[in-house]
PDB file of C-alpha atoms in Angstrom:
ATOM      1  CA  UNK A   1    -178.120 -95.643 107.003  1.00  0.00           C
ATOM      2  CA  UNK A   2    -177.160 -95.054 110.326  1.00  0.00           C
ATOM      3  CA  UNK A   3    -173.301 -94.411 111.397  1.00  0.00           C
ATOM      4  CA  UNK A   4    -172.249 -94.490 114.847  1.00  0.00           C
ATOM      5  CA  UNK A   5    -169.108 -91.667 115.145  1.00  0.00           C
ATOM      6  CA  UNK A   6    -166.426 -92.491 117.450  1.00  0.00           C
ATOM      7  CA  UNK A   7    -164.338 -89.652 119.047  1.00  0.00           C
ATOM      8  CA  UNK A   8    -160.524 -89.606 118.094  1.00  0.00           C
ATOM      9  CA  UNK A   9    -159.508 -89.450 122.038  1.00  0.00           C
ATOM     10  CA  UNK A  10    -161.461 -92.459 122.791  1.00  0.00           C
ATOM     11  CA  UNK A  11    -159.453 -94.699 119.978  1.00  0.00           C
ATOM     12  CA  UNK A  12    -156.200 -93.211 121.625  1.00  0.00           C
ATOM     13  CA  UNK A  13    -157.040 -94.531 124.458  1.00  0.00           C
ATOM     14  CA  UNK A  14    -157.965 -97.903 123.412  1.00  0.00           C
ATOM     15  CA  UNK A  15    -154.797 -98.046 121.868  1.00  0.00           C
ATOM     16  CA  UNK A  16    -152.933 -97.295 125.180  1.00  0.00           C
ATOM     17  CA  UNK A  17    -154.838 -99.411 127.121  1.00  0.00           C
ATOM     18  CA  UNK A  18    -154.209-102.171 124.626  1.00  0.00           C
ATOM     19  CA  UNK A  19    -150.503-101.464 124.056  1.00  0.00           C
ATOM     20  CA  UNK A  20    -150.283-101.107 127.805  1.00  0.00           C
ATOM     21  CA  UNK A  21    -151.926-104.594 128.723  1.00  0.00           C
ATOM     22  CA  UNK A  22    -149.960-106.430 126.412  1.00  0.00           C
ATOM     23  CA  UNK A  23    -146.775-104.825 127.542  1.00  0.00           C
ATOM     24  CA  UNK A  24    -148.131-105.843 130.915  1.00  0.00           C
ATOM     25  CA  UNK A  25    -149.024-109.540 130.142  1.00  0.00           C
ATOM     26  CA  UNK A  26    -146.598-110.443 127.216  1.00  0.00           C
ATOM     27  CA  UNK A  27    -143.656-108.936 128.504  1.00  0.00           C
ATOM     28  CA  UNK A  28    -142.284-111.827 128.487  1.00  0.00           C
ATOM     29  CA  UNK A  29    -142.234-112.545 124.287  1.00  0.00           C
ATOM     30  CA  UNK A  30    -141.171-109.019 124.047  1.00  0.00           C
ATOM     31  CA  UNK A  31    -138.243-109.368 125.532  1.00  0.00           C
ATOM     32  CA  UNK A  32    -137.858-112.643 123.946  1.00  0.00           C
ATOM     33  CA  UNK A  33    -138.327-111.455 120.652  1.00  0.00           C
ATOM     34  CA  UNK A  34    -135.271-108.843 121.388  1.00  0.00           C
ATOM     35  CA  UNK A  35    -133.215-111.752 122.418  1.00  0.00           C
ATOM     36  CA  UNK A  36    -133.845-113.758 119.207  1.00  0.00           C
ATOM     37  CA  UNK A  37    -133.378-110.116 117.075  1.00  0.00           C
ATOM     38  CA  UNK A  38    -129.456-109.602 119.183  1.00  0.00           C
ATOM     39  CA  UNK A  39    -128.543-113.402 119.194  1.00  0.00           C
ATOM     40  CA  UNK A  40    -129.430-113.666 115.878  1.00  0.00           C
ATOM     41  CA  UNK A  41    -127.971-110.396 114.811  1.00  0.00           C
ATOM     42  CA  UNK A  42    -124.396-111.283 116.255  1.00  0.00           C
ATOM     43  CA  UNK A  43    -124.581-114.823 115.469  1.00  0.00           C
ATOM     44  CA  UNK A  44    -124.469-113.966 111.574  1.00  0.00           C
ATOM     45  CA  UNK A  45    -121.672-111.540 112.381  1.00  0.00           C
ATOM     46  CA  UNK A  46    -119.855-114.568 113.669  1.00  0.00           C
ATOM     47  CA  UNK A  47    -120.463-116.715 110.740  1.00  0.00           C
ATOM     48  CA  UNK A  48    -119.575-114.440 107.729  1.00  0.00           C
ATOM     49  CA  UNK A  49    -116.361-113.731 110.254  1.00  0.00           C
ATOM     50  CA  UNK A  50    -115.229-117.202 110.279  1.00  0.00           C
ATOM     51  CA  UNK A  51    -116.343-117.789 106.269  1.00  0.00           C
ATOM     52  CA  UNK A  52    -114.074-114.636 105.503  1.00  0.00           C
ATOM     53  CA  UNK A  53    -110.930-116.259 107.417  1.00  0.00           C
ATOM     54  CA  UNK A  54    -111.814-119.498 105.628  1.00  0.00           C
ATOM     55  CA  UNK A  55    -111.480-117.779 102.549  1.00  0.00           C
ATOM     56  CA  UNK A  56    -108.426-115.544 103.572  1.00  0.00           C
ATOM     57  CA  UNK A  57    -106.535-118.727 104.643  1.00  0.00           C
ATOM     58  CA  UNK A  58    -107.602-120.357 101.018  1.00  0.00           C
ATOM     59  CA  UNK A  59    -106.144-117.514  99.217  1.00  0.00           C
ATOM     60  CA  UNK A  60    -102.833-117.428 101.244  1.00  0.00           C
ATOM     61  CA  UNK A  61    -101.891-120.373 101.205  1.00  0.00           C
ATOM     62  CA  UNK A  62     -97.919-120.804 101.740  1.00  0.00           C
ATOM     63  CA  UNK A  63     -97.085-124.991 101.089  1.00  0.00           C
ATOM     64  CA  UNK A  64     -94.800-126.355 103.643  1.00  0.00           C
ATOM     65  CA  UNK A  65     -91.101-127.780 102.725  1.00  0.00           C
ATOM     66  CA  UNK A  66     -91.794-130.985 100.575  1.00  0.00           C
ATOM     67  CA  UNK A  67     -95.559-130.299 100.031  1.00  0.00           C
ATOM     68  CA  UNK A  68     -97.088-130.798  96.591  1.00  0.00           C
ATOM     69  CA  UNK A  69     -98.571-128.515  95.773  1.00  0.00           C
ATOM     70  CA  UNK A  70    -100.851-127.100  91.977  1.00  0.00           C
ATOM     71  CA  UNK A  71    -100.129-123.751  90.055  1.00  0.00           C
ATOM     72  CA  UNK A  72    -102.953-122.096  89.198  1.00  0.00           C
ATOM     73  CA  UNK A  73    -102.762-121.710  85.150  1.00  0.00           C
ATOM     74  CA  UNK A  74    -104.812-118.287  85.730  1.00  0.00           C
ATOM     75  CA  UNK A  75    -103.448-116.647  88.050  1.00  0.00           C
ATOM     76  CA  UNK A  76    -100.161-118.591  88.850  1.00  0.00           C
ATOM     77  CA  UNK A  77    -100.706-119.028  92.873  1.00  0.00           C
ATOM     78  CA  UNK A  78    -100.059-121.902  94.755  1.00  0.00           C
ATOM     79  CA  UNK A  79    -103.039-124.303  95.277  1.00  0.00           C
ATOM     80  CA  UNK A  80    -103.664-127.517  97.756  1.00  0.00           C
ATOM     81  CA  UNK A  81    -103.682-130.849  95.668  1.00  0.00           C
ATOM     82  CA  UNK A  82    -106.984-131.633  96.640  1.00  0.00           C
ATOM     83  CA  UNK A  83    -108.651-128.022  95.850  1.00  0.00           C
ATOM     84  CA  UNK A  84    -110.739-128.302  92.692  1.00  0.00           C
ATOM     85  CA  UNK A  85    -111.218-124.488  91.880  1.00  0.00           C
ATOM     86  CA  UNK A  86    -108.579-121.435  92.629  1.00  0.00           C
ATOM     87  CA  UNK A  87    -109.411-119.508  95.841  1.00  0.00           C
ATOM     88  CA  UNK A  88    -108.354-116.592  94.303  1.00  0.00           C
ATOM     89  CA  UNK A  89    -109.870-116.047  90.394  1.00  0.00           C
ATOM     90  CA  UNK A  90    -112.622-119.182  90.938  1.00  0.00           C
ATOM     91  CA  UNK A  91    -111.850-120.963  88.646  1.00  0.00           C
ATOM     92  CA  UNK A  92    -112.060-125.175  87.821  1.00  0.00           C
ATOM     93  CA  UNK A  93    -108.627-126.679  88.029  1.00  0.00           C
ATOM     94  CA  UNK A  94    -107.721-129.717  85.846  1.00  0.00           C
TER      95      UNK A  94
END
């Protein structure tokens, strides 16, 4: 069988002058690509931000003057009428 042998500086190169003409002519996706990665990236941030204060104002909740309001038989905190489980120990309310 016959084997052709390429030389190691001539694959380097082909990999530069690929890498380089896709740079070149796709610039554009890399950079969009990066965009999606950093939007993305800070968008979640955002989100588990705003489910955390959700959560802290659940667990803190102080019921205005005249408010009904449930006691939680677990952990005895004050809970919204309408909630079905306790913010705090997760658990079902009857």
């Amino acid at each position: 069988m016959y084997r052709i042998e390429i030389p190691g500086y001539l694959i380097t190169l082909l990999i530069l002058f690929l890498t380089y003409y896709l740079i070149k002519e796709l610039w554009w996706l890399i950079v969009g690509i990066i965009l999606i990665i950093i939007v993305s990236y800070y968008a979640r941030l955002i989100f588990l931000t705003i489910q955390q204060r959700k959560k802290e104002e659940q667990m803190n909740y102080n019921p205005d003057m005249g408010e009904v309001y449930k006691i939680c038989p677990y952990c005895n905190t004050a809970v919204k009428v309408t909630e079905k489980t306790c913010p705090c120990c997760n658990r079902a309310l009857n």
